[in-house]
Coordinates of C-alpha atoms and ligand atoms in Angstrom, one line a residue:
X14 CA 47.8 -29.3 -100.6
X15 CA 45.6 -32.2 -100.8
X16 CA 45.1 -34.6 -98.0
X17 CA 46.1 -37.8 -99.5
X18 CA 48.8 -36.8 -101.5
X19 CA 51.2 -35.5 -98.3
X20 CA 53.4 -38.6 -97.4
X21 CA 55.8 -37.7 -94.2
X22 CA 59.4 -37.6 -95.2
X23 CA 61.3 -40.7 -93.1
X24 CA 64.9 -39.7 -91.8
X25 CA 66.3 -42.2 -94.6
X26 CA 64.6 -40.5 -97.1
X27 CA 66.2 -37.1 -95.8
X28 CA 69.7 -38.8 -95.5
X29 CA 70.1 -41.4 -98.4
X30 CA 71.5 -44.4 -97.1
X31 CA 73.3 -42.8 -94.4
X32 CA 72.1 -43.2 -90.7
X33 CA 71.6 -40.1 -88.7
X34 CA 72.7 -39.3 -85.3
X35 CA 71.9 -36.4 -82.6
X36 CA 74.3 -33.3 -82.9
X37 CA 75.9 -33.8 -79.1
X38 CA 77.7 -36.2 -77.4
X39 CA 77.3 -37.0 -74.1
X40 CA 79.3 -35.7 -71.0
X41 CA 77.5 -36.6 -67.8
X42 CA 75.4 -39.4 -67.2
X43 CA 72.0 -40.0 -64.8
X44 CA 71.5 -43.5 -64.3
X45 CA 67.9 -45.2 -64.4
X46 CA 66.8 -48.2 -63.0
X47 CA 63.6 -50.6 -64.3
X48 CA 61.4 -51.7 -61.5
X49 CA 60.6 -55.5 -61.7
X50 CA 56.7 -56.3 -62.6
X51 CA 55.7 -56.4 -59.1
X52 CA 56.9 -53.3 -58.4
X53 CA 55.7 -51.6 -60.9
X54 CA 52.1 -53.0 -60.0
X55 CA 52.4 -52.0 -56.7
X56 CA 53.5 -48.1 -57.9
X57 CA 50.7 -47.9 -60.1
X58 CA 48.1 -48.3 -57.3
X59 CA 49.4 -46.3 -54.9
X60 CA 49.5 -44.0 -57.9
X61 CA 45.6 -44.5 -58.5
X62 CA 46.0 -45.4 -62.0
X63 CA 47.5 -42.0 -62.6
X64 CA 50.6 -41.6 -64.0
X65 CA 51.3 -38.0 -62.5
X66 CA 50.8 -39.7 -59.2
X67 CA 54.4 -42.1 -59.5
X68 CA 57.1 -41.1 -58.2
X69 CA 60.2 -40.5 -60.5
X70 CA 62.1 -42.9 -59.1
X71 CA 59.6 -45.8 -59.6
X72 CA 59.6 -44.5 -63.6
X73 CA 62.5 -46.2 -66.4
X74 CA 61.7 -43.9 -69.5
X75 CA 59.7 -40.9 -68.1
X76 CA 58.0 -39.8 -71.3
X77 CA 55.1 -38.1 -69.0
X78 CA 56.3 -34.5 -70.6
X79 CA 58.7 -33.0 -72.9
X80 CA 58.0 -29.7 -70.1
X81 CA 61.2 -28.7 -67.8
X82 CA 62.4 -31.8 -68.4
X83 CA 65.1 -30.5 -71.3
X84 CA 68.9 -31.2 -70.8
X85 CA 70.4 -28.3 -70.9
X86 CA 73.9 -27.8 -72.9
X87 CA 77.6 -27.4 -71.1
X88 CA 77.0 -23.6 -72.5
X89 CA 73.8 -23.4 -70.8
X90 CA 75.5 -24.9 -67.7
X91 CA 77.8 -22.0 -67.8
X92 CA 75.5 -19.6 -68.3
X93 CA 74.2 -20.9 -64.6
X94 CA 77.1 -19.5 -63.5
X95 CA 77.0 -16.1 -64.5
X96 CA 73.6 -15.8 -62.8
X97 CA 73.4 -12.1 -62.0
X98 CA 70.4 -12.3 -58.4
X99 CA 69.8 -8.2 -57.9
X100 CA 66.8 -8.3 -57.2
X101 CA 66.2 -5.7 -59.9
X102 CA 67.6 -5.1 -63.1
X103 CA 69.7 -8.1 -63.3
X104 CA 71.7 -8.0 -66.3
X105 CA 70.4 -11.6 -67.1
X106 CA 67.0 -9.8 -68.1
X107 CA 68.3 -7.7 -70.4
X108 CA 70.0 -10.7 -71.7
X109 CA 67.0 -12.8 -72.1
X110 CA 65.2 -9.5 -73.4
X111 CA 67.6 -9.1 -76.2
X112 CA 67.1 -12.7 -77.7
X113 CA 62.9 -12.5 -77.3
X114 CA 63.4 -9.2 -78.9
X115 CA 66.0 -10.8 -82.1
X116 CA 64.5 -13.9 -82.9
X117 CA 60.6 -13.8 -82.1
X118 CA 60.5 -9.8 -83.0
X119 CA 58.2 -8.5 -80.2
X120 CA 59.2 -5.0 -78.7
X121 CA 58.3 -5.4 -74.9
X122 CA 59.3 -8.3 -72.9
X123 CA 57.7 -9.8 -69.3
X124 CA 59.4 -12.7 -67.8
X125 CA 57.0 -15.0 -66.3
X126 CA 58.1 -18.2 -63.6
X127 CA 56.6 -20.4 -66.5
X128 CA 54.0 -20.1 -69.6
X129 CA 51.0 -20.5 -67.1
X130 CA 52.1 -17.3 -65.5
X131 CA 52.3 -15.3 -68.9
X132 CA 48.5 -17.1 -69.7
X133 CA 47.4 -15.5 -66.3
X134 CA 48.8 -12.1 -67.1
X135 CA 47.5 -11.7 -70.6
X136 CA 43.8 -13.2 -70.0
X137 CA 43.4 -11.0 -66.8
X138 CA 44.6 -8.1 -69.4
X139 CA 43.0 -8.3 -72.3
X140 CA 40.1 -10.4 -71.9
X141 CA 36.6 -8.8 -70.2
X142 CA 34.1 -11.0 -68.9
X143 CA 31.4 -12.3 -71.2
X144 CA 34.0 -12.2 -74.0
X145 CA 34.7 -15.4 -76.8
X146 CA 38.3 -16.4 -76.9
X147 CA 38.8 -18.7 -80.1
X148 CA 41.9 -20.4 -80.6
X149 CA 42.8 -23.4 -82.2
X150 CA 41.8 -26.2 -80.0
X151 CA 42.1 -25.9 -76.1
X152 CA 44.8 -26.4 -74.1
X153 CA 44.3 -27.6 -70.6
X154 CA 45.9 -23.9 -68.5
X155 CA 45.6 -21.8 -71.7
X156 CA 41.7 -22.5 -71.4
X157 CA 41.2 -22.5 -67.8
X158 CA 42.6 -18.9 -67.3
X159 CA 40.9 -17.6 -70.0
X160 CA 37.8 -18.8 -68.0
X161 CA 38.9 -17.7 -65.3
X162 CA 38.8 -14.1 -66.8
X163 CA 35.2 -14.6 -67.6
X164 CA 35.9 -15.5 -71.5
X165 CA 34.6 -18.5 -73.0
X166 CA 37.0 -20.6 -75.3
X167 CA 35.9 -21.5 -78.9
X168 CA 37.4 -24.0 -80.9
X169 CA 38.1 -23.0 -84.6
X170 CA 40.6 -25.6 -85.5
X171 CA 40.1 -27.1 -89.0
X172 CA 37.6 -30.5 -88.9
X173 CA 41.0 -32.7 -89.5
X174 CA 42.6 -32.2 -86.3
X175 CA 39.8 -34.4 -84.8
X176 CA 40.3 -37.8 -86.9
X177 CA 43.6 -39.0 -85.8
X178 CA 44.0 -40.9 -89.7
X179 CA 43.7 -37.4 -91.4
X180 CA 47.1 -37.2 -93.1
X181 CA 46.7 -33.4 -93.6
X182 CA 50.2 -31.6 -93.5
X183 CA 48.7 -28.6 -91.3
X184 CA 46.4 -29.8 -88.8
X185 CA 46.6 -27.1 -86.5
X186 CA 45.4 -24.6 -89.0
X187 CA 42.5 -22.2 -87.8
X188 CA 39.6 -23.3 -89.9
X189 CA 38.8 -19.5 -91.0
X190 CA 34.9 -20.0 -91.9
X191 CA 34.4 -21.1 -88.4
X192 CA 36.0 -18.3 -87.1
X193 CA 34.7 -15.6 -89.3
X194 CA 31.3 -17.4 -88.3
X195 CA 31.8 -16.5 -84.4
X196 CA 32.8 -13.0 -85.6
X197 CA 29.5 -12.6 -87.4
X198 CA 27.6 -14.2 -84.2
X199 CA 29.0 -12.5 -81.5
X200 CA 30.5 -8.8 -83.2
X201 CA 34.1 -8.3 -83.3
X202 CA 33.8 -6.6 -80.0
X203 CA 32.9 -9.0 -78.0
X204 CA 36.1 -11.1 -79.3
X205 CA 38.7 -10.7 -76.6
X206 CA 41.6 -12.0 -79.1
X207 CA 41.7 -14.6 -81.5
X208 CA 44.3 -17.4 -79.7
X209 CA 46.7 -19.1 -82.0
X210 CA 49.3 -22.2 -80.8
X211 CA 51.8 -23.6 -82.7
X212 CA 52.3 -26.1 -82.6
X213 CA 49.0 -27.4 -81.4
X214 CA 50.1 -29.6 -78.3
X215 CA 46.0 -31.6 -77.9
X216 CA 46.0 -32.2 -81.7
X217 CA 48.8 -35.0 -81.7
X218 CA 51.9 -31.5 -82.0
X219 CA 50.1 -30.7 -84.8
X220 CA 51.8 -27.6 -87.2
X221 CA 50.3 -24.8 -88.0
X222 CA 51.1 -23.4 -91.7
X223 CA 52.6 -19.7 -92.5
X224 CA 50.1 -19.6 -95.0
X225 CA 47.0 -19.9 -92.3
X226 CA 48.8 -17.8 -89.5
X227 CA 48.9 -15.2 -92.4
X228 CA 45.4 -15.8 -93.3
X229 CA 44.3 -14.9 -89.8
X230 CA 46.3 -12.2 -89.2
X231 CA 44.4 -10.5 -92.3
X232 CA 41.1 -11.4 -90.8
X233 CA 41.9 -10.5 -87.8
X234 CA 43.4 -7.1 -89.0
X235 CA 40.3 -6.4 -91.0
X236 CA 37.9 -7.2 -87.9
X237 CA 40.4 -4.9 -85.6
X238 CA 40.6 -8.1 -83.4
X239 CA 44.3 -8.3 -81.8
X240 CA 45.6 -12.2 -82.1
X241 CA 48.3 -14.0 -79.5
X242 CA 50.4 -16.4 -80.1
X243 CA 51.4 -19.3 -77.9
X244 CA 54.8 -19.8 -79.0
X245 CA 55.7 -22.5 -76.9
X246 CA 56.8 -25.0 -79.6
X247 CA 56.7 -22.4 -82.5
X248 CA 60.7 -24.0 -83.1
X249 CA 58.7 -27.3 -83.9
X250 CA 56.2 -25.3 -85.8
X251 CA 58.8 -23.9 -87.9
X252 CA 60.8 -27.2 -89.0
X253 CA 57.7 -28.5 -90.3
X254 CA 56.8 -25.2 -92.8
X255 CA 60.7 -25.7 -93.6
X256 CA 59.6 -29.0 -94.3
X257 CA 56.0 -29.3 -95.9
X258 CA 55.0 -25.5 -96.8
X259 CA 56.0 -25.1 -100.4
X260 CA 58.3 -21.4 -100.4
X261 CA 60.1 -22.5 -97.4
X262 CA 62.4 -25.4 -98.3
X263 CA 66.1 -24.6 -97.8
X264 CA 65.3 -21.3 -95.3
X265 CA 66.7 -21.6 -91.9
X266 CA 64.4 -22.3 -88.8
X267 CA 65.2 -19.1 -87.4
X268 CA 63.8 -17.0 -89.5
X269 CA 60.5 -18.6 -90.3
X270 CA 60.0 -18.5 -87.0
X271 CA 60.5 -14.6 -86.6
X272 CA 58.0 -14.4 -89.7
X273 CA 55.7 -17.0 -88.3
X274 CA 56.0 -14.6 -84.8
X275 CA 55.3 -11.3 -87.1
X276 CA 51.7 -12.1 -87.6
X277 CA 50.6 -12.2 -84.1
X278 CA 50.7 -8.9 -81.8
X279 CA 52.5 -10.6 -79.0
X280 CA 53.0 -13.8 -77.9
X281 CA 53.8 -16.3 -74.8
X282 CA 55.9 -19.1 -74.4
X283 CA 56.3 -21.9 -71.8
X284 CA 60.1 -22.0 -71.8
X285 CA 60.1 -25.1 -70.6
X286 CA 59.5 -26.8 -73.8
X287 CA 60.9 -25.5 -76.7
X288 CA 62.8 -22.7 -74.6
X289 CA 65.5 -25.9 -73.9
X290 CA 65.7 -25.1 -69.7
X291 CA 63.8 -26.5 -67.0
X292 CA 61.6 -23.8 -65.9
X293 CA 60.9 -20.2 -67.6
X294 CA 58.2 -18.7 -69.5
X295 CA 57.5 -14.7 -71.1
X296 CA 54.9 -13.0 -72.6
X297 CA 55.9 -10.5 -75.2
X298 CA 53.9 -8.1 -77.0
X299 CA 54.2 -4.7 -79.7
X300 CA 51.7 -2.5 -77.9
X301 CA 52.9 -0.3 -74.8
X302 CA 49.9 1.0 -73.8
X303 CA 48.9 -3.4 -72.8
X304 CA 52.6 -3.8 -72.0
X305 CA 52.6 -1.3 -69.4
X306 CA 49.5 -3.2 -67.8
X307 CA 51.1 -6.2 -67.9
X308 CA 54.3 -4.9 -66.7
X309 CA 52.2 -3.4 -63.7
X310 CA 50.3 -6.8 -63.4
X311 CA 53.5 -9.0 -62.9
X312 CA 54.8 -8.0 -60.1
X313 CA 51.3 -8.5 -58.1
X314 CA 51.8 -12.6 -59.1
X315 CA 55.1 -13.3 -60.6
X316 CA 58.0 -11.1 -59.2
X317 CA 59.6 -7.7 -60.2
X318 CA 59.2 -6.8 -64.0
X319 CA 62.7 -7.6 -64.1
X320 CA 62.7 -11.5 -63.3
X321 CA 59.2 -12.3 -63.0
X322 CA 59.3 -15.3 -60.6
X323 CA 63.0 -16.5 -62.2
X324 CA 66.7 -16.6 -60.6
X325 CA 68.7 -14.4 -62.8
X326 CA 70.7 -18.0 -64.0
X327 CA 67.5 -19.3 -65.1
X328 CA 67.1 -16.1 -67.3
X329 CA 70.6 -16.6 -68.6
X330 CA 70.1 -20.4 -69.3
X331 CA 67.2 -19.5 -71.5
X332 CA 68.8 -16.6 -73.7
X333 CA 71.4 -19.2 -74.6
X334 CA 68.7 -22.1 -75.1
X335 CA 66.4 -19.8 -77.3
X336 CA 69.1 -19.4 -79.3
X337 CA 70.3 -23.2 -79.2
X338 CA 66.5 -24.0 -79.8
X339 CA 67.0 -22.1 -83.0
X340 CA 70.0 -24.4 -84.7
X341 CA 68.7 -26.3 -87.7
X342 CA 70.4 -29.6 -86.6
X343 CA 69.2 -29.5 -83.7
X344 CA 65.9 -28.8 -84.7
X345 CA 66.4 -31.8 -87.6
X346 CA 67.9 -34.3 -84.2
X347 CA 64.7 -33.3 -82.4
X348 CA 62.0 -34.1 -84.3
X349 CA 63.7 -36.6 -86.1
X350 CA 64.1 -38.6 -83.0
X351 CA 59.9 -38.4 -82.1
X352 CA 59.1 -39.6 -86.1
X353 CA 61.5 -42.3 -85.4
X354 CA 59.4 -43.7 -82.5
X355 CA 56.5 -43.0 -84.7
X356 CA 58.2 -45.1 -87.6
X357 CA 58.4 -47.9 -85.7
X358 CA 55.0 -47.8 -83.9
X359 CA 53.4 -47.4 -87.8
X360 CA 55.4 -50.3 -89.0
X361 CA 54.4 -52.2 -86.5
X362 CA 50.8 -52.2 -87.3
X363 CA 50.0 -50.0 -83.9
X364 CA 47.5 -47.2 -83.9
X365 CA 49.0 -44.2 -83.2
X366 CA 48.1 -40.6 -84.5
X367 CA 49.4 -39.5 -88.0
X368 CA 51.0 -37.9 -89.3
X369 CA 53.3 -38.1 -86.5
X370 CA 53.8 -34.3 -84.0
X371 CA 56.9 -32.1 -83.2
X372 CA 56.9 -33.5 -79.5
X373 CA 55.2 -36.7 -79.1
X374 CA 54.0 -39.6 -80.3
X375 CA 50.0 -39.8 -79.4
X376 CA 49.0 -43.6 -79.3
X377 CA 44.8 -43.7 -80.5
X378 CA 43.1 -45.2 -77.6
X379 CA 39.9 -45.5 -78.8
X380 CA 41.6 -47.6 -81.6
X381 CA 44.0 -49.8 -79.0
X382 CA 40.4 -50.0 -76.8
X383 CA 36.8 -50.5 -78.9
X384 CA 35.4 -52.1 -76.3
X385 CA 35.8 -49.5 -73.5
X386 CA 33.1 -46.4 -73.8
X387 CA 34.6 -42.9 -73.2
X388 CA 33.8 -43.1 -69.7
X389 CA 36.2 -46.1 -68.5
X390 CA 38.9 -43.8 -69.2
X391 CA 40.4 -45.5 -72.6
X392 CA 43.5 -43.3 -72.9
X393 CA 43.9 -43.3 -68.6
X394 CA 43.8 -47.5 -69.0
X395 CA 46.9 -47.2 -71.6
X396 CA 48.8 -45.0 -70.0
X397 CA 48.3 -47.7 -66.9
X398 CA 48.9 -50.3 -68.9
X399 CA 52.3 -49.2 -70.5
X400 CA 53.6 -48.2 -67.0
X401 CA 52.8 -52.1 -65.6
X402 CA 54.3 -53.8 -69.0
X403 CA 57.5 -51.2 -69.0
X404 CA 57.8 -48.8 -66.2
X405 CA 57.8 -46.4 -69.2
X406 CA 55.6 -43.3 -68.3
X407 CA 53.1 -41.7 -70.9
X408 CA 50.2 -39.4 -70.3
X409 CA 46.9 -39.5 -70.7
X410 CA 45.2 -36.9 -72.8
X411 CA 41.5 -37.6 -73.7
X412 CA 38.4 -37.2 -71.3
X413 CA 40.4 -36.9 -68.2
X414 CA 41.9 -34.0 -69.3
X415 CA 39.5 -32.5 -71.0
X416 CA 37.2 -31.7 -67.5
X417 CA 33.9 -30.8 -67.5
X418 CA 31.8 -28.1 -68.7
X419 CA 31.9 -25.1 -66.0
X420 CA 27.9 -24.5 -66.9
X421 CA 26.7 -28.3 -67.3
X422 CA 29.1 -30.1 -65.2
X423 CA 29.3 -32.9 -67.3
X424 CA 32.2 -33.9 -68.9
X425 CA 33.8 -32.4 -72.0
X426 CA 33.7 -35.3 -74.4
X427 CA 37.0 -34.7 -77.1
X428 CA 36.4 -36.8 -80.1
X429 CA 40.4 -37.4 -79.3
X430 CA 41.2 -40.3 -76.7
X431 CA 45.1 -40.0 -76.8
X432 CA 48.0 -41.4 -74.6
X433 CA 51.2 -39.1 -75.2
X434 CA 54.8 -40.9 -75.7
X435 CA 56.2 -37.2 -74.8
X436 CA 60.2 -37.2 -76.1
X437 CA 62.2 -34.8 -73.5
X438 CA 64.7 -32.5 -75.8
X439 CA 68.4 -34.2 -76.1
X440 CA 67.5 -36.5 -73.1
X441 CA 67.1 -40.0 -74.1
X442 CA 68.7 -42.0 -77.0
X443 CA 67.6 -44.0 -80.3
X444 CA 67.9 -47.3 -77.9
X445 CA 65.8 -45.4 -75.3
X446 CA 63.1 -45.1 -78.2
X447 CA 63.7 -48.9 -79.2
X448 CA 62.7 -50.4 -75.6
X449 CA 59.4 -47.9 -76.2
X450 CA 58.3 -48.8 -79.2
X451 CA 58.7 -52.7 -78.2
X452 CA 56.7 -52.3 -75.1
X453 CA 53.8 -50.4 -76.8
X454 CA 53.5 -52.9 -78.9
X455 CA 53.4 -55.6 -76.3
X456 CA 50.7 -53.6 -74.3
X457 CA 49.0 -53.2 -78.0
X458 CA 49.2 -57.1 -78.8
X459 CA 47.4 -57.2 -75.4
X460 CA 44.6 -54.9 -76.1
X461 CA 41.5 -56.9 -76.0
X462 CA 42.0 -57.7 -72.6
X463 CA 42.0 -54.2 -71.1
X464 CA 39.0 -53.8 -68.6
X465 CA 39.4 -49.9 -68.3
X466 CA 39.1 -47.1 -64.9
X467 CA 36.8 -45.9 -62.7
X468 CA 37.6 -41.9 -61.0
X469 CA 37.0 -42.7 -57.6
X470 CA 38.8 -39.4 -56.5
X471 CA 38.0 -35.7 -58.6
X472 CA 39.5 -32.8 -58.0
X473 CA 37.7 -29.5 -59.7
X474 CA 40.7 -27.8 -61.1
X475 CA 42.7 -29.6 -64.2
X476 CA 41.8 -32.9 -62.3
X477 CA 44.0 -35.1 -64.7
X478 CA 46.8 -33.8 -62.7
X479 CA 45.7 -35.2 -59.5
X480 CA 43.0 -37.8 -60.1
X481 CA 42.9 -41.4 -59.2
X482 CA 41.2 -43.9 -60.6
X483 CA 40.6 -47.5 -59.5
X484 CA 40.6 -50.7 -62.2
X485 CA 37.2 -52.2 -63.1
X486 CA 36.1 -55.8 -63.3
X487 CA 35.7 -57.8 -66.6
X488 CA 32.5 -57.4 -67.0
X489 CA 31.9 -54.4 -65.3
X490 CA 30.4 -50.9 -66.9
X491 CA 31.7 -47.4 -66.3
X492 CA 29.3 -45.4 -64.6
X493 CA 29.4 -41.5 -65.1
X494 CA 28.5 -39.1 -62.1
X495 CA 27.0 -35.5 -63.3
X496 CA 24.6 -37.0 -66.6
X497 CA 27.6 -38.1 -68.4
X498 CA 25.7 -41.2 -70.5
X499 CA 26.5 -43.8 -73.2
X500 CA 24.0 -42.3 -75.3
X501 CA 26.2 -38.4 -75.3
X502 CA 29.3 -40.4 -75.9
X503 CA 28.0 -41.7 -78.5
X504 CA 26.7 -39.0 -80.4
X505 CA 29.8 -36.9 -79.6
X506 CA 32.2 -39.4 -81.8
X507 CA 29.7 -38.6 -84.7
Ligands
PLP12 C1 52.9 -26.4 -71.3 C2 52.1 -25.5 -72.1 C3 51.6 -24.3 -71.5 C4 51.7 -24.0 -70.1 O1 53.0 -23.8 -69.7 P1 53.6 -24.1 -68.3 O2 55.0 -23.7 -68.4 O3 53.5 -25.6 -68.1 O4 52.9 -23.3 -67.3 C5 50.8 -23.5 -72.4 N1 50.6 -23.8 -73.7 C6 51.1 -24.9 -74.2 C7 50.8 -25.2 -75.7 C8 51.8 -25.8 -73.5 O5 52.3 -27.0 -74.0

């Protein structure tokens, strides 16, 4: 498929004239409040310009994360109650078992307290030190433990997952003459696995096509190289080769995503995103000589192989939300609700990152910001800014989160600058979206006038969680620490 030909369906062209509405009415209600402007200023610094540093209750529309922040169903709710706690073999396992087993088709099942548990397990397992990991493009905890096991992360994503105006339907495809280049470089032995995510959360939720998780697989197969999947939003994955992947029109969500999950040899999920519950994560895989390893593994770090750092309710809320998860109006409601936001935000003239993801709008900060280098934080400045104009929380993902480079210590440079507008699932309403879209835009109208961040505070693991950052002066550059330059900034955008 072309580029320039793929136009993004709008809801109204999916529903005629007809509006659209989610499949769920509401039955309990959490009220919110909006600070007033100098509250909001005085949140933010005490935050340090971070947006993981406010409290909730200083935040309106907390769009920091669609992670644990799910609302879970009345059946969910009920499932609570039938929470089985033996501490081993609680029937809730074999619950939660049965529905990894049904719809994502792996044979042996470890529950993990969430997906960064199931990341630990399976780099400590299957990765030896020296090793490459390639995936397509890093994720923040996905990357770190793989480092942590001694592997070094390559990115093989295709060239168009970079430029944030690249309408390509697939942007988190594997770009398989990169990868079959590091195979040639290295030898296939010294590949610990290949790492594929779908969809690909630093991309902009970007899907990842059947056709290219196929394509893998077969390479992969012919190299004898064993390839993971993180199947944390694989659900969203799926609705968009339902969507956009010609062969799959009119088949149900489900079951492309237990084909999708029958090219990889195992897979993990952060259940906190598309597993519809608050906290939860597995790691699932078809071989039992590694599933007995991991098995053993889990219970040094996560719990008895039987819960794996979960209540037994939390294991029962998550076999009824993988299967809620799985519901093509749902699934529709979902991602129909983040393109909405996106709709307005592209009619409105504001750069934002097409086409729009499964779980977030990603607002283009370099685009909002061409005055600010790389190093006054672009994407951290938005995410400040939107708080002060709103109290609506984004995040920032560009050089922040990125980190630096374990061997040079300078900072990793992404070519993306983003600020994520992350929708939580069945949480907040069209209206919710409304009072979004309208403060982006004012923050957006404001743009030229943004002065950008200084890290005055850095801590050495995944420092975007805990950073803080101080406003500069008109006037005043950004100065790097570690040889970061405006000369490598430059070049890197090239
Ligand atoms: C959130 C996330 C993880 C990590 O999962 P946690 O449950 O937050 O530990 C891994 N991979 C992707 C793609 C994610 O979005």
């Amino acid at each position: 498929m072309p580029d320039d030909t793929f136009v993004p369906h709008t809801m109204g062209q999916q529903f005629g004239r007809r509006s659209w509405a989610e499949p769920w009415k509401i039955k309990m209600v959490e009220p919110i409040r909006q600070l007033d402007r100098a509250g909001r200023e005085r949140a933010i610094r005490e935050a340090g310009y971070n947006t993981f540093l406010l409290r909730s209750d200083d935040v309106y529309i907390d769009l920091l994360t669609d992670s644990g922040t799910n609302a879970m169903s009345d059946r969910q709710w009920a499932a609570i109650m039938l929470g089985d706690e033996a501490y081993a073999g609680s029937r809730n396992f074999y619950h939660l078992e049965g529905a990894i087993q049904r719809r994502f088709g792996y044979r042996y099942v470890v529950p993990t307290h969430q997906g960064r548990g199931a990341e630990h397990l399976i780099s400590r397992t299957a990765i030896k030190p020296g090793q490459w990991v390639p995936g397509n493009m890093y994720f923040t905890t996905t990357r770190l433990h793989q480092e942590l096991a001694g592997g070094t992360f390559v990115d093989v994503i295709i060239d168009e997952a970079h430029d944030p105006t690249s309408l390509h339907p697939f942007k988190g495809d594997m770009d398989l003459a990169k990868l079959e280049a590091l195979i040639a470089r290295v030898g296939p032995e010294q590949i610990a696995y290949v790492s594929l995510a779908a969809t690909v959360n630093m991309a902009g939720g970007q899907p990842v096509s059947m056709a290219n998780a196929r394509a893998v697989s077969e390479l992969c197969q012919r190299h004898g190289i064993r390839l993971f999947l993180d199947a944390t939003r694989v659900v969203e994955n799926a609705f968009f080769i339902e969507e956009r992947e010609p062969g799959f029109a009119g088949r149900s969500v489900a079951s492309i995503v237990h084909e999708f999950c029958s090219h990889a040899d195992g897979a993990w999920m952060s259940a906190k995103k598309d597993g519809l519950v608050n906290i939860g994560g597995w790691l699932a895989v078809n071989d039992e000589e590694l599933f007995e390893e991991l098995r053993n593994l889990v219970v040094v770090f996560e719990g008895l192989h039987t819960y794996g750092g979960l209540a037994g309710r939390d294991m029962e809320a998550l076999a009824v939300g993988i299967e809620e998860s799985l519901e093509d109006a749902y699934i529709r409601a979902r991602v129909g609700q983040v393109r909405y936001l996106g709709e307005l935000l592209t009619d409105w003239g504001v750069a934002i990152v097409q086409p729009v993801g499964g779980h977030a709008v990603f607002l283009d900060a370099r685009r909002f910001y061409p005055h600010l280098p790389q190093d006054a934080f672009p994407a951290q400045t938005l995410a400040a800014e939107l708080y002060l104009d709103s109290g609506v929380r984004a995040m920032e993902r560009g050089i922040a989160s990125a980190g630096r480079d374990p061997k040079t210590g300078d900072h990793h440079r992404p070519k993306l600058e983003l600020t994520r507008l992350t929708i939580p699932r069945r949480v907040y309403t069209q209206a919710h979206m409304d009072v979004v879209a309208e403060s982006v835009k004012a923050v957006w109208d404001a743009r030229e006038s943004a002065t950008g961040l200084r890290m005055v505070y850095e801590p050495k693991y995944l420092r975007f969680f805990q950073a803080k950052f101080e406003p500069l002066a008109a006037g005043e550059t950004a100065t790097s620490e570690a040889g970061g330059s405006e000369a490598a900034y430059s070049s890197s955008r090239g």
